[in-house]
Amino acid sequence: MGTVFFASYLIGLRDGLEAALVISILVAFLTQSSRRDRLRQVWAGVAAAVLTSAAVGVLLTTVAGWLGSGVRMELFEAATSLVAVVLVTWMIFWMRRTARTLKGELTGRLETALSMGGWAVVTMAFFAVLREGVEMVLLVFAAAEGATDSAAPLLGMLSGIASAVALGWVVTTATVRINLGRFFTWTGALLILVAAGILKYGVHGLQSANVLPGGTRTAFDLSTTIDPTSWYATLLTGTINLTPRASVLEIAAWLLFAVIMLALFFRPAPQPAARVRTNAFVAAGTVVALGLTPGGCGGSKAGDAAPADGVITVTATDTGCDLSADHTPSGQRTFTVSNKGAKITEFYVYGTGDRVVGEVENVAPGVRRDLHVDLAPGTYTVACKPGMVGAGIRSPLTVTGTAAPAATDDAALAAAAADYRRYVLSQADAFVEQTGRFVTAVKAGDRAAAQAQFPVARTYYERIETVAESFGDLDPGIDARDGDLDPGAEWTGYHRIEQQLWSGGDLAAVAPVADRLLADVRSLRQRLDGVTLTALELANGAKSLLDEVATKKVTGEEDRYSHTDLWDFAANVDGSRAALAALRPVLDARQPDLGPRLDARFAAVDAELAKHRQGDGFVSYTTLQPAQVQLLAATINALGEQVSAVPAVIAHR
């Protein structure tokens, strides 16, 4: 029972945890967006998926019992084995490819389903969980073929599911921090070996049914040397189906599958040009999200005439990124991005050296997003990123003319941009100084001093985060979290040191990381000297900082070891307020009633944050009750709604 139980347990654990994480993402999204009334529809979809998966298991068992034994049974078991191998292989690589963007894809689809009605939510949840359930049942059925104990596979799968539910609960409630990337990597590797064994069993079945030749051509026969009932022989047979006796074709299939799949699985993924961050603000361009509506727009291939109305249509698919024009006059331009693919995508405009000039993220399938960008004359690169990973599908964009960006034509707007630039540089100066103190404490082994300095130093970065993020080569080295990077990429920066500080690890081990952090921070400060900001960037950045709070800080997932998220929360709000303060004279002149509304919303956020202050800082995020977190989310969302009107006011001329 033990080995078959273990293989089934592993399958139940991995697939069960994938399903648990999918469910937790959907539930958390509805809870945080104050749509708990739709939770019953999600749970209805989950229940239907569980029942359907169980029905598949009953069907397979019934058919196997009806066939009994003989050639038909051999063919049936071989067919189910091969289908199981294909399905599990696809799912393993799918999870590896989409793990970093899974949350965005699921919430994007759920948002679309919510707009379509209750049955759409049920259906979306049903299919999101069904693929995990059917894979689990089919894989356990295939792994259990030939087992002498019919109860062991079922008990193993159920035990794995129970463990997955418990593990999913502690992960989503932040009771325990688990490196899910590493978990899925190693369980994925083990499942590849299990799948190789299932493939071998399928080949054996086809040979027994005389569909494949070579059934009597033995690669080796160690049954007289190795006791088939020994613990090690039983372990290898029950988990990865390596038996003391096997045919040449069986072993060839096992080895080829295992070697090729493991090589592909552990092959480093292409590194993205910049770390994916939701709603990032850019330092050399502007993005104004003016709509998020279902539908799409057409677009011809790049190379057409320059747009007379300043609008460039972008048709994004899973394999293409087509622009209606590959050249345009300088000034304020609108990109209308339509996602006609099956994956969530992003659209970027890059300047020299892949510096982010403009971007729009989380464009779900069937959705159109409009954005404004101020473009100076020069050569740019545009890119669509299906799946929100990699360097993207790129093409050149030429901006002609001599006009300066539109927003700098107005003296008041230019003054606002200059004022905010001074703010950014002052915060960057303080960030260098405070990071130096942090690094000194880390290298001295003074854990208490380093822990106290950690949130203080990061405050200055969080205030200008959306500007700093535009340097795609520096931001990951400074602020990447575990899981933000592709497999094989080195994890450095504040959060790497944070893990060591709060886990009790040896600080000497992260001394080189601290040195690199300080070097990256100093490099960031030097590069900021060359940054030129526009007023439209300020408006966009103010909203992006609040989006950063709503999607990262309020969930408690940013500072996952120190739980100093409220420091970051407050710093993002401060940065947004500073950008809007610089724009205030223009806002008061163009829309006098907007400023007082902003003041009232900022005051509400300040009052809510004040409830959680402790000395010069804040309490640990783990002390907040769900109702308190929900109230923080509500106040920041209310502020965000008002701030979202600012870019349109600044863009209108």
XYZ file of C-alpha atoms in Angstrom:
653
model
C 0.000 0.000 0.000
C 2.780 2.413 0.931
C 4.294 3.248 -2.458
C 1.024 3.491 -4.386
C -0.285 5.549 -1.507
C 2.726 7.897 -1.762
C 2.351 8.445 -5.514
C -1.367 9.173 -5.125
C -0.652 11.403 -2.122
C 1.840 13.461 -4.152
C -0.696 13.906 -6.945
C -3.464 14.873 -4.526
C -1.170 17.284 -2.673
C 0.065 19.171 -5.731
C -3.190 19.347 -7.676
C -5.121 19.988 -4.481
C -2.888 22.908 -3.568
C -3.196 24.363 -7.068
C -6.974 24.192 -6.720
C -6.836 25.671 -3.209
C -4.773 28.617 -4.425
C -7.133 29.211 -7.339
C -10.113 29.271 -4.967
C -8.319 31.543 -2.470
C -7.492 34.062 -5.222
C -11.131 34.224 -6.328
C -12.460 34.503 -2.766
C -9.894 37.161 -1.792
C -10.717 39.237 -4.876
C -14.438 39.252 -4.117
C -13.867 39.966 -0.426
C -11.460 42.855 -1.010
C -13.695 44.387 -3.673
C -16.732 44.267 -1.329
C -18.589 41.750 -3.494
C -19.036 39.004 -0.960
C -22.558 38.456 -2.272
C -20.975 36.683 -5.261
C -19.071 34.199 -3.095
C -21.928 31.694 -3.192
C -21.663 31.643 -6.985
C -17.940 30.888 -6.788
C -18.581 28.096 -4.286
C -21.347 26.729 -6.512
C -18.870 26.522 -9.391
C -16.296 24.856 -7.141
C -18.833 22.308 -5.901
C -19.914 21.505 -9.449
C -16.265 20.995 -10.460
C -15.658 18.629 -7.529
C -18.759 16.589 -8.351
C -17.828 16.435 -12.034
C -14.298 15.283 -11.199
C -15.685 12.596 -8.895
C -18.053 11.505 -11.666
C -15.078 11.120 -14.018
C -13.403 8.890 -11.433
C -16.538 6.772 -11.030
C -16.857 6.491 -14.818
C -13.262 5.319 -15.225
C -13.625 2.771 -12.435
C -16.930 1.509 -13.826
C -15.554 1.078 -17.328
C -12.493 -0.737 -15.976
C -14.721 -3.073 -13.953
C -16.923 -3.764 -16.949
C -13.935 -4.587 -19.161
C -12.500 -6.936 -16.557
C -9.303 -8.270 -18.120
C -7.894 -9.198 -21.507
C -6.927 -7.218 -24.566
C -9.708 -4.634 -24.231
C -8.670 -3.889 -20.658
C -5.009 -3.590 -21.698
C -5.976 -1.103 -24.403
C -8.203 0.882 -22.045
C -5.471 1.156 -19.392
C -2.902 2.059 -22.031
C -5.157 4.783 -23.444
C -5.905 6.291 -20.023
C -2.185 6.196 -19.192
C -1.238 8.088 -22.334
C -4.002 10.667 -21.828
C -2.877 11.122 -18.211
C 0.732 11.667 -19.321
C -0.282 14.330 -21.839
C -2.550 16.096 -19.352
C -0.134 16.139 -16.428
C 2.753 17.272 -18.628
C 0.691 20.147 -19.972
C -0.425 21.160 -16.478
C 3.111 21.043 -15.035
C 4.473 23.339 -17.732
C 1.365 25.519 -17.641
C 1.864 26.165 -13.919
C 5.558 26.864 -14.442
C 4.756 29.354 -17.206
C 1.824 31.150 -15.571
C 2.592 30.937 -11.840
C 3.730 34.583 -11.673
C 0.684 35.860 -13.541
C -1.938 33.409 -12.289
C -3.506 35.913 -9.908
C -3.844 38.558 -12.612
C -5.334 36.116 -15.108
C -7.889 34.729 -12.672
C -8.995 38.093 -11.298
C -9.200 39.507 -14.816
C -11.480 36.681 -15.920
C -13.546 36.963 -12.752
C -13.967 40.716 -13.286
C -15.271 40.012 -16.785
C -17.571 37.271 -15.475
C -18.982 39.601 -12.804
C -20.065 42.034 -15.500
C -21.860 39.237 -17.347
C -23.933 37.889 -14.477
C -24.179 35.136 -11.873
C -24.012 32.150 -14.222
C -20.837 33.512 -15.784
C -19.210 33.600 -12.324
C -20.316 30.011 -11.631
C -18.976 28.867 -15.003
C -15.669 30.668 -14.576
C -15.066 29.116 -11.127
C -16.207 25.711 -12.422
C -13.660 25.531 -15.231
C -10.871 27.078 -13.135
C -11.144 24.194 -10.637
C -12.296 21.445 -13.018
C -8.969 21.189 -14.845
C -7.218 20.474 -11.531
C -9.838 17.935 -10.477
C -9.945 15.978 -13.728
C -6.156 15.904 -13.952
C -5.948 14.587 -10.402
C -8.513 11.823 -10.941
C -7.090 10.695 -14.266
C -3.506 10.713 -13.009
C -4.336 8.755 -9.850
C -6.329 6.247 -11.895
C -3.394 5.776 -14.272
C -0.829 5.593 -11.449
C -2.932 2.973 -9.643
C -3.218 0.597 -12.603
C -1.881 -2.737 -11.530
C -2.050 -1.916 -7.817
C -2.973 -4.874 -5.626
C -4.626 -2.715 -2.962
C -7.599 -0.887 -4.487
C -8.046 1.349 -1.417
C -4.493 2.740 -1.376
C -4.813 5.120 -4.376
C -8.062 6.621 -3.089
C -6.730 7.025 0.455
C -3.507 8.554 -0.850
C -5.352 11.064 -3.035
C -7.761 12.056 -0.243
C -4.874 12.456 2.212
C -3.051 14.632 -0.297
C -6.147 16.783 -0.794
C -6.558 17.162 2.979
C -2.916 18.229 3.303
C -3.357 20.659 0.402
C -6.390 22.274 2.027
C -4.488 22.720 5.287
C -1.408 24.034 3.481
C -3.502 26.380 1.378
C -5.154 27.742 4.499
C -1.905 28.520 6.316
C -0.455 30.125 3.175
C -3.437 32.346 2.383
C -3.891 33.401 6.019
C -0.165 34.178 6.283
C 0.128 31.797 9.229
C 3.179 30.235 7.572
C 5.301 31.573 4.719
C 6.071 28.860 2.155
C 8.129 29.268 -0.983
C 5.450 28.116 -3.404
C 7.730 28.565 -6.386
C 10.180 26.048 -4.950
C 7.325 23.751 -3.879
C 5.828 23.608 -7.377
C 9.274 23.232 -8.935
C 10.233 20.114 -6.990
C 6.794 18.523 -6.955
C 6.663 19.198 -10.688
C 9.953 17.344 -11.146
C 8.662 14.406 -9.103
C 5.449 14.314 -11.120
C 7.470 14.183 -14.338
C 9.075 10.993 -13.033
C 5.648 9.667 -12.028
C 4.381 10.519 -15.530
C 7.378 8.698 -17.041
C 6.335 5.626 -15.083
C 2.754 5.956 -16.302
C 4.010 6.270 -19.884
C 6.022 3.091 -19.383
C 2.902 1.338 -18.130
C 0.987 2.560 -21.200
C 3.692 1.194 -23.513
C 3.560 -2.105 -21.619
C -0.202 -2.259 -22.127
C 0.091 -1.584 -25.856
C 2.740 -4.279 -26.152
C 0.584 -6.728 -24.224
C -2.275 -5.996 -26.626
C 0.130 -6.515 -29.554
C -0.368 -2.944 -30.753
C 3.340 -2.204 -30.288
C 6.097 -4.706 -31.077
C 8.948 -5.858 -28.846
C 6.989 -7.151 -25.891
C 9.337 -10.120 -25.553
C 12.518 -8.145 -26.174
C 13.789 -7.585 -22.656
C 16.115 -4.708 -21.827
C 17.026 -6.314 -18.499
C 15.679 -8.882 -16.057
C 16.868 -8.393 -12.501
C 14.053 -10.331 -10.893
C 16.489 -13.106 -9.921
C 18.950 -10.565 -8.494
C 16.582 -8.079 -6.897
C 13.739 -9.248 -4.719
C 10.591 -7.685 -6.214
C 9.075 -7.595 -2.725
C 11.984 -5.653 -1.194
C 11.230 -2.168 0.092
C 13.361 -0.389 -2.536
C 11.973 -2.382 -5.448
C 8.462 -1.803 -4.181
C 9.173 1.929 -3.781
C 10.489 2.350 -7.338
C 7.693 0.260 -8.816
C 4.889 1.970 -6.927
C 6.023 5.550 -7.554
C 7.833 5.819 -10.890
C 7.174 2.298 -12.242
C 10.797 1.194 -12.516
C 10.411 -2.584 -12.343
C 13.087 -5.307 -12.063
C 12.086 -6.522 -15.534
C 11.247 -4.279 -18.492
C 11.234 -4.345 -22.258
C 13.557 -2.265 -24.403
C 10.717 -0.054 -25.624
C 9.398 0.512 -22.085
C 12.777 1.675 -20.787
C 13.437 3.760 -23.896
C 10.089 5.540 -23.462
C 10.747 6.104 -19.731
C 14.254 7.488 -20.239
C 13.441 9.684 -23.228
C 10.400 11.203 -21.564
C 12.116 11.795 -18.197
C 15.327 13.256 -19.639
C 13.665 15.526 -22.197
C 10.910 16.771 -19.886
C 13.255 17.418 -16.942
C 15.664 19.287 -19.223
C 12.842 21.470 -20.529
C 11.367 21.919 -17.061
C 14.605 23.166 -15.484
C 15.647 25.233 -18.486
C 15.874 28.894 -17.395
C 12.923 30.930 -18.629
C 13.600 34.067 -20.721
C 14.220 37.051 -18.448
C 11.739 39.920 -18.732
C 13.003 43.343 -19.641
C 11.587 44.633 -16.379
C 9.876 43.132 -13.402
C 6.115 43.029 -13.747
C 4.423 45.407 -11.367
C 0.770 46.295 -11.421
C -0.141 49.871 -12.384
C 3.426 51.141 -12.544
C 4.095 54.811 -13.242
C 6.770 55.797 -15.733
C 9.398 58.493 -15.526
C 9.736 59.426 -19.178
C 6.178 59.107 -20.406
C 2.583 59.095 -19.295
C -0.266 56.661 -19.223
C -3.851 57.693 -18.694
C -6.281 54.799 -18.464
C -9.483 56.239 -19.873
C -11.533 53.080 -20.192
C -11.790 49.373 -19.525
C -14.571 48.038 -21.647
C -15.308 44.726 -23.308
C -14.848 44.677 -27.030
C -12.017 45.454 -29.315
C -10.903 47.477 -32.233
C -9.338 46.646 -35.515
C -5.916 47.628 -36.662
C -3.852 47.290 -39.762
C -0.281 46.145 -39.919
C 2.483 48.543 -38.971
C 3.701 50.640 -41.844
C 0.490 52.552 -42.633
C 0.315 56.335 -42.747
C 0.778 58.388 -39.602
C -2.482 58.838 -37.695
C -4.126 62.176 -38.418
C -6.184 62.080 -35.223
C -3.308 61.129 -32.932
C -4.760 57.661 -32.254
C -2.766 54.482 -32.921
C -4.711 51.235 -32.666
C -2.920 48.205 -31.266
C -4.268 44.702 -31.896
C -2.679 42.320 -29.428
C -2.919 38.541 -29.786
C -1.026 35.644 -28.225
C 1.411 35.718 -31.145
C 1.216 39.238 -32.552
C 1.261 42.947 -31.780
C -0.069 44.903 -34.780
C -0.049 48.720 -34.869
C -2.045 50.843 -37.260
C 1.068 52.959 -37.884
C 4.794 52.639 -37.305
C 5.438 56.411 -37.309
C 3.615 59.372 -35.804
C 4.150 63.104 -35.184
C 5.461 64.111 -31.771
C 3.208 65.348 -29.008
C 0.360 63.731 -27.111
C -0.710 60.434 -28.686
C -3.374 57.881 -27.779
C -2.794 54.139 -28.059
C -5.959 52.048 -28.169
C -4.983 48.518 -27.166
C -7.371 45.640 -27.910
C -6.571 42.166 -26.631
C -7.871 39.596 -29.102
C -5.814 36.752 -27.681
C -6.509 34.184 -24.976
C -3.952 35.501 -22.455
C -3.847 38.647 -20.342
C -1.400 41.015 -22.007
C 0.498 44.259 -21.446
C 1.536 47.006 -23.839
C 4.757 48.997 -23.423
C 6.413 51.932 -25.144
C 10.186 51.893 -24.580
C 12.738 54.627 -25.131
C 16.482 54.223 -25.517
C 17.904 51.394 -23.433
C 14.449 49.887 -22.804
C 13.472 52.727 -20.526
C 9.740 52.585 -19.916
C 8.027 55.552 -21.563
C 4.458 54.322 -21.283
C 2.634 51.142 -20.326
C -0.763 49.648 -19.791
C -1.088 46.384 -17.863
C -3.597 43.645 -17.102
C -5.455 43.873 -20.418
C -7.725 40.840 -20.218
C -8.893 38.904 -23.310
C -11.651 40.779 -25.131
C -10.851 44.055 -23.351
C -9.845 47.424 -24.801
C -7.682 49.954 -22.963
C -6.995 53.530 -24.076
C -3.950 55.451 -22.896
C -2.239 58.779 -23.563
C 1.511 59.210 -23.968
C 3.510 62.397 -24.482
C 6.151 61.559 -27.109
C 9.161 63.660 -28.048
C 10.786 63.137 -31.465
C 12.949 60.025 -31.658
C 12.944 56.254 -32.098
C 10.928 54.079 -29.717
C 10.115 50.394 -29.329
C 6.600 49.142 -28.643
C 5.897 45.699 -27.212
C 2.946 43.476 -26.358
C 3.548 40.896 -23.619
C 1.096 37.974 -23.858
C 0.955 36.311 -20.472
C 2.689 39.397 -18.985
C 6.123 37.734 -19.169
C 9.269 37.952 -21.248
C 10.619 40.716 -23.454
C 7.414 40.798 -25.486
C 6.570 40.972 -29.189
C 8.396 44.105 -30.329
C 8.356 46.532 -33.229
C 9.847 50.009 -33.828
C 7.937 53.284 -33.631
C 9.349 56.475 -35.139
C 8.207 59.842 -33.750
C 8.822 62.721 -36.130
C 8.728 66.501 -35.824
C 10.265 69.032 -33.459
C 7.421 69.689 -31.019
C 8.086 69.247 -27.322
C 5.621 67.106 -25.332
C 2.308 68.910 -25.077
C 2.202 69.080 -21.314
C 5.387 71.159 -21.131
C 3.933 73.890 -23.327
C 1.985 75.314 -20.424
C 4.130 77.220 -17.928
C 1.984 76.119 -14.971
C 2.259 72.469 -15.928
C 6.007 72.794 -16.465
C 6.353 74.385 -13.031
C 4.391 71.512 -11.468
C 6.672 68.960 -13.121
C 9.767 70.828 -11.934
C 8.435 71.027 -8.350
C 7.751 67.307 -8.242
C 11.135 66.497 -9.744
C 12.775 68.329 -6.841
C 10.670 66.223 -4.474
C 11.798 63.010 -6.189
C 15.468 63.963 -5.957
C 15.171 64.905 -2.282
C 13.561 61.564 -1.480
C 16.229 59.751 -3.481
C 18.978 61.546 -1.519
C 17.377 60.434 1.739
C 16.977 56.908 0.371
C 20.724 56.656 -0.283
C 21.522 57.932 3.221
C 19.041 55.650 5.011
C 20.032 52.618 2.936
C 23.644 53.256 3.951
C 22.623 53.069 7.599
C 20.647 49.909 6.956
C 23.568 48.223 5.183
C 25.960 49.236 7.979
C 23.721 47.576 10.568
C 23.351 44.420 8.469
C 27.093 44.050 7.911
C 27.766 44.696 11.600
C 25.414 41.844 12.483
C 23.188 44.202 14.494
C 19.852 42.521 13.817
C 17.774 44.829 16.036
C 19.177 47.988 14.444
C 18.730 46.601 10.930
C 15.131 45.572 11.650
C 14.354 49.040 13.002
C 15.975 50.715 9.981
C 14.308 48.491 7.363
C 10.899 50.273 7.161
C 12.453 53.707 7.664
C 14.788 53.383 4.688
C 12.142 51.856 2.428
C 9.767 54.756 3.108
C 11.796 57.021 0.823
C 11.728 54.468 -1.986
C 7.999 53.823 -1.674
C 7.244 57.552 -1.977
C 8.864 57.674 -5.421
C 8.290 54.028 -6.320
C 6.574 54.612 -9.624
C 9.445 56.770 -10.873
C 12.114 54.357 -9.631
C 10.350 51.415 -11.280
C 10.965 52.864 -14.721
C 14.561 51.671 -14.439
C 13.799 48.058 -15.208
C 17.335 46.822 -14.556
C 17.601 48.401 -11.075
C 14.125 47.971 -9.608
C 14.246 44.140 -9.393
C 17.630 44.300 -7.668
C 16.286 46.726 -5.072
C 12.686 45.721 -4.477
C 11.954 42.250 -5.903
C 10.069 39.798 -3.695
C 10.627 36.062 -3.659
C 8.484 34.810 -6.528
C 8.768 37.987 -8.646
C 11.712 36.595 -10.582
C 12.018 33.791 -13.084
C 13.480 30.420 -11.984
C 17.251 30.616 -11.769
C 17.383 34.408 -11.391
C 19.297 35.664 -8.353
C 17.153 37.194 -5.622
C 18.723 40.315 -4.114
C 17.649 43.588 -2.546
C 15.683 44.681 0.473
C 13.294 41.744 0.600
C 16.080 39.158 0.376
C 17.716 40.763 3.412
C 14.306 41.104 5.070
C 13.867 37.332 4.912
C 17.236 36.786 6.604
C 16.554 39.405 9.281
C 13.209 38.027 10.414
C 13.933 34.318 9.924
C 16.916 34.403 12.274
C 19.410 33.576 9.515
C 23.100 34.450 9.599
C 23.460 38.087 8.532
C 26.988 37.466 7.292
C 25.443 35.401 4.492
C 23.658 38.480 3.082
C 26.554 40.937 3.469
C 27.309 40.721 -0.290
C 23.601 41.293 -0.988
C 23.722 44.402 1.210
C 26.741 45.755 -0.684
C 24.997 45.227 -4.004
C 21.824 46.875 -2.665
C 23.701 50.030 -1.710
C 25.428 50.105 -5.098
C 22.066 49.780 -6.891
C 20.518 52.534 -4.754
C 23.409 54.879 -5.528
C 23.108 54.070 -9.225
C 19.384 54.851 -9.058
C 20.118 58.255 -7.562
C 22.612 59.048 -10.320
C 20.201 58.083 -13.070
C 17.421 60.203 -11.595
C 19.504 63.289 -12.388
C 18.737 62.676 -16.047
C 14.991 62.213 -15.606
C 12.635 64.778 -17.114
C 9.053 64.583 -15.897
C 5.848 65.936 -17.401
C 2.699 67.024 -15.636
C 0.752 64.156 -17.161
C 3.240 61.741 -15.599
C 2.572 63.278 -12.206
C -1.168 62.778 -12.611
C -0.740 59.215 -13.727
C 1.812 58.471 -11.017
C -0.482 59.744 -8.263
C -3.096 57.185 -9.275
C -0.531 54.415 -9.824
C 0.809 54.785 -6.290
C -2.686 54.321 -4.896
C -3.209 51.310 -7.157
C 0.021 49.907 -5.715
C -1.494 50.250 -2.242
C -4.773 48.639 -3.284
C -3.165 45.652 -5.015
C -0.040 45.017 -2.913
C 0.111 46.834 0.404
C -3.427 46.381 1.664
C -3.175 42.621 1.084
C -0.140 42.341 3.356
C 1.904 40.546 0.701
C 4.642 43.168 0.206
C 6.644 42.840 3.444
C 5.845 39.201 4.066
C 8.531 38.619 6.712
C 8.643 41.902 8.654
C 4.929 42.739 8.262
C 5.810 46.447 8.021
C 3.314 46.928 5.189
C 1.633 49.917 6.824
C 4.880 51.902 6.496
C 4.820 51.241 2.748
C 1.087 51.986 2.636
C 1.621 55.411 4.203
C 4.645 56.168 2.006
C 2.735 55.438 -1.208
C -0.042 57.750 -0.035
C 2.539 60.447 0.762
C 4.015 60.152 -2.721
C 0.615 60.420 -4.356
C -0.199 63.476 -2.247
C 3.089 65.145 -3.238
C 2.402 64.687 -6.949
C -1.089 66.121 -6.616
C 0.190 69.019 -4.488
C 2.480 70.028 -7.334
C -0.475 69.910 -9.736
C -2.904 71.684 -7.417
C -2.700 75.171 -9.011
C -3.592 73.674 -12.384
C -6.380 71.516 -10.920
C -7.885 74.473 -9.056
C -7.904 76.513 -12.239
C -9.370 73.826 -14.488
C -11.754 71.997 -12.114
C -12.162 73.914 -8.819
C -14.360 71.314 -7.113
C -11.858 68.452 -7.518
C -9.249 69.729 -5.051
C -11.576 69.822 -2.015
C -12.804 66.306 -2.815
C -9.215 65.092 -2.903
C -8.499 66.807 0.410
C -11.437 65.061 2.055
C -10.435 61.631 0.782
C -6.798 62.058 1.831
C -7.984 63.135 5.279
C -10.083 59.974 5.543
C -7.084 57.793 4.668
C -4.898 59.654 7.163
C -7.488 59.169 9.896
C -7.696 55.446 9.206
C -3.916 55.045 9.196
C -3.660 57.013 12.449
C -5.611 54.247 14.215
C -2.697 51.900 13.619
C 0.220 54.162 14.518
C 2.692 53.068 17.163
C 5.369 55.561 18.180
C 6.999 56.936 15.045
C 5.764 54.031 12.943
C 2.970 51.510 12.721
C 1.842 48.251 14.280
C 2.597 44.933 12.628
C 0.217 44.167 9.793
C -0.529 40.795 11.377
C -2.331 42.539 14.258
C -5.029 43.960 11.954
C -8.398 42.272 11.945
C -10.147 41.502 8.619
C -12.662 44.298 9.237
C -9.820 46.800 9.729
C -8.122 45.676 6.514
C -11.413 45.999 4.651
C -11.878 49.541 5.979
C -8.370 50.502 4.851
C -9.120 49.075 1.418
C -12.400 50.968 1.206
C -10.811 54.321 2.084
C -7.954 53.868 -0.381
C -10.371 52.835 -3.132
C -12.526 55.888 -2.440
C -9.455 58.103 -2.700
C -8.397 56.319 -5.885
C -11.743 57.053 -7.511
C -11.218 60.793 -7.037
C -7.572 60.705 -8.120
C -8.507 58.783 -11.277
C -10.163 61.980 -12.557
C -6.909 63.959 -12.401
C -5.142 62.602 -15.530
C -8.091 63.511 -17.739
C -8.112 67.056 -16.323
C -4.391 67.462 -17.011
C -4.594 65.846 -20.460
C -7.481 68.050 -21.609
C -6.224 71.145 -23.436
